């Protein structure tokens, strides 16, 4: 499968180039946690993001990971307008709100060190993207979140389930 080939390719790259023997164990914070994955899959404009943001707002802390700066900005603005203090972190900008327990970010800017209650990984079907899929792979394997909501199209379900199954006994 594409995911299995990608995992082997990533492990080889890390092992040979960066001298990391085990790609999965390089995310040691997440790998020590019990993490619950929820799939919210369906067509575009079916309310996936709305439902996930509502769950995020019920949490004590969290992150929304977007494929595009514009989507991260929209969630940042929405949460702050609703009185939920939220940071914005993208490759282009960093807006830190004092005392914020939530962050809206582009997926490449994901933080793998801070333990949070809930994470949303949007457009998870981009896991199969040859150029940027690594960012979704990293997020799924390495986000130190108790609850991870994976949003995307239905055709990614089997690949996503396979990758999560390789995350170890704690996921």
PDB file of C-alpha atoms in Angstrom:
ATOM      1  CA  UNK A   1       0.000   0.000   0.000  1.00  0.00           C
ATOM      2  CA  UNK A   2       1.033   3.621  -0.422  1.00  0.00           C
ATOM      3  CA  UNK A   3       1.128   4.165   3.350  1.00  0.00           C
ATOM      4  CA  UNK A   4       3.379   1.152   3.942  1.00  0.00           C
ATOM      5  CA  UNK A   5       5.747   2.303   1.173  1.00  0.00           C
ATOM      6  CA  UNK A   6       5.749   5.808   2.632  1.00  0.00           C
ATOM      7  CA  UNK A   7       6.534   4.453   6.108  1.00  0.00           C
ATOM      8  CA  UNK A   8       9.464   2.427   4.756  1.00  0.00           C
ATOM      9  CA  UNK A   9      10.710   5.422   2.762  1.00  0.00           C
ATOM     10  CA  UNK A  10      10.468   7.691   5.817  1.00  0.00           C
ATOM     11  CA  UNK A  11      12.198   5.171   8.082  1.00  0.00           C
ATOM     12  CA  UNK A  12      14.983   4.749   5.516  1.00  0.00           C
ATOM     13  CA  UNK A  13      15.409   8.498   5.138  1.00  0.00           C
ATOM     14  CA  UNK A  14      15.549   9.108   8.881  1.00  0.00           C
ATOM     15  CA  UNK A  15      17.768   6.093   9.546  1.00  0.00           C
ATOM     16  CA  UNK A  16      20.296   6.799   6.802  1.00  0.00           C
ATOM     17  CA  UNK A  17      20.312  10.590   6.568  1.00  0.00           C
ATOM     18  CA  UNK A  18      19.525  11.734  10.073  1.00  0.00           C
ATOM     19  CA  UNK A  19      20.774   8.724  12.025  1.00  0.00           C
ATOM     20  CA  UNK A  20      17.433   8.139  13.719  1.00  0.00           C
ATOM     21  CA  UNK A  21      16.923   4.416  14.028  1.00  0.00           C
ATOM     22  CA  UNK A  22      13.203   4.372  14.668  1.00  0.00           C
ATOM     23  CA  UNK A  23      10.987   7.035  13.135  1.00  0.00           C
ATOM     24  CA  UNK A  24       8.015   6.290  15.380  1.00  0.00           C
ATOM     25  CA  UNK A  25      10.014   6.488  18.612  1.00  0.00           C
ATOM     26  CA  UNK A  26      11.310   9.930  17.621  1.00  0.00           C
ATOM     27  CA  UNK A  27       7.884  11.188  18.755  1.00  0.00           C
ATOM     28  CA  UNK A  28       8.469   9.961  22.298  1.00  0.00           C
ATOM     29  CA  UNK A  29       5.917  12.222  24.031  1.00  0.00           C
ATOM     30  CA  UNK A  30       2.996  11.001  21.911  1.00  0.00           C
ATOM     31  CA  UNK A  31       4.155   7.401  21.825  1.00  0.00           C
ATOM     32  CA  UNK A  32       3.991   7.215  25.632  1.00  0.00           C
ATOM     33  CA  UNK A  33       0.393   8.461  25.674  1.00  0.00           C
ATOM     34  CA  UNK A  34      -2.942   6.742  25.271  1.00  0.00           C
ATOM     35  CA  UNK A  35      -4.390   8.616  22.306  1.00  0.00           C
ATOM     36  CA  UNK A  36      -7.944   8.284  20.982  1.00  0.00           C
ATOM     37  CA  UNK A  37      -8.494   8.802  17.255  1.00  0.00           C
ATOM     38  CA  UNK A  38     -11.867   9.798  15.830  1.00  0.00           C
ATOM     39  CA  UNK A  39     -12.501   9.905  12.086  1.00  0.00           C
ATOM     40  CA  UNK A  40     -14.909  12.548  10.795  1.00  0.00           C
ATOM     41  CA  UNK A  41     -15.038  11.719   7.113  1.00  0.00           C
ATOM     42  CA  UNK A  42     -17.308  12.923   4.355  1.00  0.00           C
ATOM     43  CA  UNK A  43     -17.636  15.193   1.347  1.00  0.00           C
ATOM     44  CA  UNK A  44     -16.648  18.863   1.252  1.00  0.00           C
ATOM     45  CA  UNK A  45     -19.121  21.209   2.976  1.00  0.00           C
ATOM     46  CA  UNK A  46     -20.690  18.423   5.040  1.00  0.00           C
ATOM     47  CA  UNK A  47     -20.069  20.102   8.411  1.00  0.00           C
ATOM     48  CA  UNK A  48     -16.983  18.109   9.426  1.00  0.00           C
ATOM     49  CA  UNK A  49     -14.959  21.124  10.521  1.00  0.00           C
ATOM     50  CA  UNK A  50     -17.889  22.747  12.312  1.00  0.00           C
ATOM     51  CA  UNK A  51     -18.524  19.582  14.375  1.00  0.00           C
ATOM     52  CA  UNK A  52     -14.836  19.182  15.169  1.00  0.00           C
ATOM     53  CA  UNK A  53     -14.442  22.832  16.257  1.00  0.00           C
ATOM     54  CA  UNK A  54     -17.425  22.428  18.587  1.00  0.00           C
ATOM     55  CA  UNK A  55     -15.679  19.428  20.207  1.00  0.00           C
ATOM     56  CA  UNK A  56     -12.439  21.408  20.402  1.00  0.00           C
ATOM     57  CA  UNK A  57     -14.176  24.234  22.257  1.00  0.00           C
ATOM     58  CA  UNK A  58     -15.381  21.745  24.906  1.00  0.00           C
ATOM     59  CA  UNK A  59     -11.753  20.819  25.653  1.00  0.00           C
ATOM     60  CA  UNK A  60      -9.327  22.353  28.134  1.00  0.00           C
ATOM     61  CA  UNK A  61      -6.644  22.802  25.452  1.00  0.00           C
ATOM     62  CA  UNK A  62      -6.181  22.037  21.808  1.00  0.00           C
ATOM     63  CA  UNK A  63      -4.912  22.667  18.329  1.00  0.00           C
ATOM     64  CA  UNK A  64      -6.433  22.949  14.865  1.00  0.00           C
ATOM     65  CA  UNK A  65      -4.012  21.925  12.105  1.00  0.00           C
ATOM     66  CA  UNK A  66      -4.839  23.198   8.636  1.00  0.00           C
ATOM     67  CA  UNK A  67      -3.329  22.589   5.202  1.00  0.00           C
ATOM     68  CA  UNK A  68      -3.550  26.301   4.344  1.00  0.00           C
ATOM     69  CA  UNK A  69      -2.793  29.548   6.145  1.00  0.00           C
ATOM     70  CA  UNK A  70      -6.246  30.878   5.220  1.00  0.00           C
ATOM     71  CA  UNK A  71      -8.011  27.978   6.967  1.00  0.00           C
ATOM     72  CA  UNK A  72      -5.832  28.406  10.067  1.00  0.00           C
ATOM     73  CA  UNK A  73      -6.631  32.131  10.054  1.00  0.00           C
ATOM     74  CA  UNK A  74     -10.389  31.478   9.755  1.00  0.00           C
ATOM     75  CA  UNK A  75     -10.391  29.151  12.777  1.00  0.00           C
ATOM     76  CA  UNK A  76      -8.188  31.557  14.763  1.00  0.00           C
ATOM     77  CA  UNK A  77     -10.603  34.427  14.036  1.00  0.00           C
ATOM     78  CA  UNK A  78     -13.702  32.322  14.738  1.00  0.00           C
ATOM     79  CA  UNK A  79     -12.473  31.073  18.097  1.00  0.00           C
ATOM     80  CA  UNK A  80     -11.334  34.502  19.257  1.00  0.00           C
ATOM     81  CA  UNK A  81     -14.624  36.086  18.120  1.00  0.00           C
ATOM     82  CA  UNK A  82     -16.449  33.440  20.190  1.00  0.00           C
ATOM     83  CA  UNK A  83     -14.369  34.337  23.257  1.00  0.00           C
ATOM     84  CA  UNK A  84     -12.032  31.331  23.059  1.00  0.00           C
ATOM     85  CA  UNK A  85      -8.458  32.639  23.289  1.00  0.00           C
ATOM     86  CA  UNK A  86      -6.523  31.145  20.400  1.00  0.00           C
ATOM     87  CA  UNK A  87      -3.015  31.624  18.978  1.00  0.00           C
ATOM     88  CA  UNK A  88      -2.200  31.658  15.274  1.00  0.00           C
ATOM     89  CA  UNK A  89       1.020  30.028  14.082  1.00  0.00           C
ATOM     90  CA  UNK A  90       1.853  29.698  10.407  1.00  0.00           C
ATOM     91  CA  UNK A  91       5.052  29.825   8.415  1.00  0.00           C
ATOM     92  CA  UNK A  92       4.321  33.503   7.745  1.00  0.00           C
ATOM     93  CA  UNK A  93       3.093  34.758  11.106  1.00  0.00           C
ATOM     94  CA  UNK A  94       2.899  34.099  14.799  1.00  0.00           C
ATOM     95  CA  UNK A  95       0.183  35.738  16.900  1.00  0.00           C
ATOM     96  CA  UNK A  96       0.381  34.643  20.516  1.00  0.00           C
ATOM     97  CA  UNK A  97      -2.562  35.531  22.759  1.00  0.00           C
ATOM     98  CA  UNK A  98      -1.712  35.658  26.475  1.00  0.00           C
ATOM     99  CA  UNK A  99      -3.220  32.740  28.397  1.00  0.00           C
ATOM    100  CA  UNK A 100      -4.491  31.031  25.208  1.00  0.00           C
ATOM    101  CA  UNK A 101      -4.928  27.278  25.580  1.00  0.00           C
ATOM    102  CA  UNK A 102      -5.721  26.791  21.889  1.00  0.00           C
ATOM    103  CA  UNK A 103      -3.700  27.248  18.710  1.00  0.00           C
ATOM    104  CA  UNK A 104      -4.743  27.347  15.076  1.00  0.00           C
ATOM    105  CA  UNK A 105      -1.814  26.461  12.873  1.00  0.00           C
ATOM    106  CA  UNK A 106      -0.678  25.216   9.519  1.00  0.00           C
ATOM    107  CA  UNK A 107       0.137  21.538   9.818  1.00  0.00           C
ATOM    108  CA  UNK A 108       3.845  22.025   9.163  1.00  0.00           C
ATOM    109  CA  UNK A 109       4.034  24.171  12.317  1.00  0.00           C
ATOM    110  CA  UNK A 110       2.627  21.444  14.615  1.00  0.00           C
ATOM    111  CA  UNK A 111       4.128  21.308  18.104  1.00  0.00           C
ATOM    112  CA  UNK A 112       5.150  17.810  19.163  1.00  0.00           C
ATOM    113  CA  UNK A 113       6.205  18.703  22.718  1.00  0.00           C
ATOM    114  CA  UNK A 114       3.154  20.243  24.410  1.00  0.00           C
ATOM    115  CA  UNK A 115       0.545  17.774  25.632  1.00  0.00           C
ATOM    116  CA  UNK A 116      -2.984  18.915  24.792  1.00  0.00           C
ATOM    117  CA  UNK A 117      -6.461  17.507  25.217  1.00  0.00           C
ATOM    118  CA  UNK A 118      -7.784  17.720  21.638  1.00  0.00           C
ATOM    119  CA  UNK A 119      -6.241  18.060  18.191  1.00  0.00           C
ATOM    120  CA  UNK A 120      -7.965  18.473  14.855  1.00  0.00           C
ATOM    121  CA  UNK A 121      -6.069  17.341  11.772  1.00  0.00           C
ATOM    122  CA  UNK A 122      -7.946  18.795   8.798  1.00  0.00           C
ATOM    123  CA  UNK A 123      -7.854  17.513   5.206  1.00  0.00           C
ATOM    124  CA  UNK A 124      -6.245  14.266   6.383  1.00  0.00           C
ATOM    125  CA  UNK A 125      -6.518  12.796   2.874  1.00  0.00           C
ATOM    126  CA  UNK A 126      -3.422  14.900   2.081  1.00  0.00           C
ATOM    127  CA  UNK A 127      -1.554  12.160   3.922  1.00  0.00           C
ATOM    128  CA  UNK A 128      -1.155  10.659   0.444  1.00  0.00           C
ATOM    129  CA  UNK A 129       0.274  13.869  -1.071  1.00  0.00           C
ATOM    130  CA  UNK A 130       3.784  13.194  -2.340  1.00  0.00           C
ATOM    131  CA  UNK A 131       5.122  16.644  -1.454  1.00  0.00           C
ATOM    132  CA  UNK A 132       3.388  17.454   1.831  1.00  0.00           C
ATOM    133  CA  UNK A 133       2.084  14.112   3.111  1.00  0.00           C
ATOM    134  CA  UNK A 134       4.936  13.901   5.607  1.00  0.00           C
ATOM    135  CA  UNK A 135       3.318  16.682   7.668  1.00  0.00           C
ATOM    136  CA  UNK A 136       0.096  14.668   8.094  1.00  0.00           C
ATOM    137  CA  UNK A 137       2.097  11.509   8.811  1.00  0.00           C
ATOM    138  CA  UNK A 138       4.083  13.362  11.484  1.00  0.00           C
ATOM    139  CA  UNK A 139       0.910  14.791  13.028  1.00  0.00           C
ATOM    140  CA  UNK A 140      -0.838  11.421  13.196  1.00  0.00           C
ATOM    141  CA  UNK A 141       2.180   9.648  14.624  1.00  0.00           C
ATOM    142  CA  UNK A 142       3.472  12.411  16.839  1.00  0.00           C
ATOM    143  CA  UNK A 143       0.796  14.763  18.145  1.00  0.00           C
ATOM    144  CA  UNK A 144       0.736  14.529  21.941  1.00  0.00           C
ATOM    145  CA  UNK A 145      -3.037  14.875  22.229  1.00  0.00           C
ATOM    146  CA  UNK A 146      -5.481  12.755  24.199  1.00  0.00           C
ATOM    147  CA  UNK A 147      -8.106  13.053  21.451  1.00  0.00           C
ATOM    148  CA  UNK A 148      -7.251  13.412  17.781  1.00  0.00           C
ATOM    149  CA  UNK A 149     -10.014  14.231  15.312  1.00  0.00           C
ATOM    150  CA  UNK A 150      -9.063  13.331  11.737  1.00  0.00           C
ATOM    151  CA  UNK A 151     -11.149  15.214   9.171  1.00  0.00           C
ATOM    152  CA  UNK A 152     -11.175  14.315   5.504  1.00  0.00           C
ATOM    153  CA  UNK A 153     -12.711  12.457   2.623  1.00  0.00           C
ATOM    154  CA  UNK A 154     -13.931   8.880   2.965  1.00  0.00           C
ATOM    155  CA  UNK A 155     -11.379   7.357   0.575  1.00  0.00           C
ATOM    156  CA  UNK A 156      -8.562   7.908   3.120  1.00  0.00           C
ATOM    157  CA  UNK A 157     -10.187   5.755   5.826  1.00  0.00           C
ATOM    158  CA  UNK A 158      -8.260   2.506   5.195  1.00  0.00           C
ATOM    159  CA  UNK A 159      -4.875   4.199   4.810  1.00  0.00           C
ATOM    160  CA  UNK A 160      -5.487   6.297   7.900  1.00  0.00           C
ATOM    161  CA  UNK A 161      -6.548   3.297   9.969  1.00  0.00           C
ATOM    162  CA  UNK A 162      -3.458   1.401   8.815  1.00  0.00           C
ATOM    163  CA  UNK A 163      -1.107   4.236   9.793  1.00  0.00           C
ATOM    164  CA  UNK A 164      -2.751   4.642  13.193  1.00  0.00           C
ATOM    165  CA  UNK A 165      -2.444   0.891  13.707  1.00  0.00           C
ATOM    166  CA  UNK A 166       1.322   1.223  13.275  1.00  0.00           C
ATOM    167  CA  UNK A 167       1.556   3.978  15.903  1.00  0.00           C
ATOM    168  CA  UNK A 168       1.992   1.438  18.655  1.00  0.00           C
ATOM    169  CA  UNK A 169      -0.011  -0.132  21.400  1.00  0.00           C
ATOM    170  CA  UNK A 170      -0.880   3.197  23.045  1.00  0.00           C
ATOM    171  CA  UNK A 171      -2.751   4.758  20.145  1.00  0.00           C
TER     172      UNK A 171
END
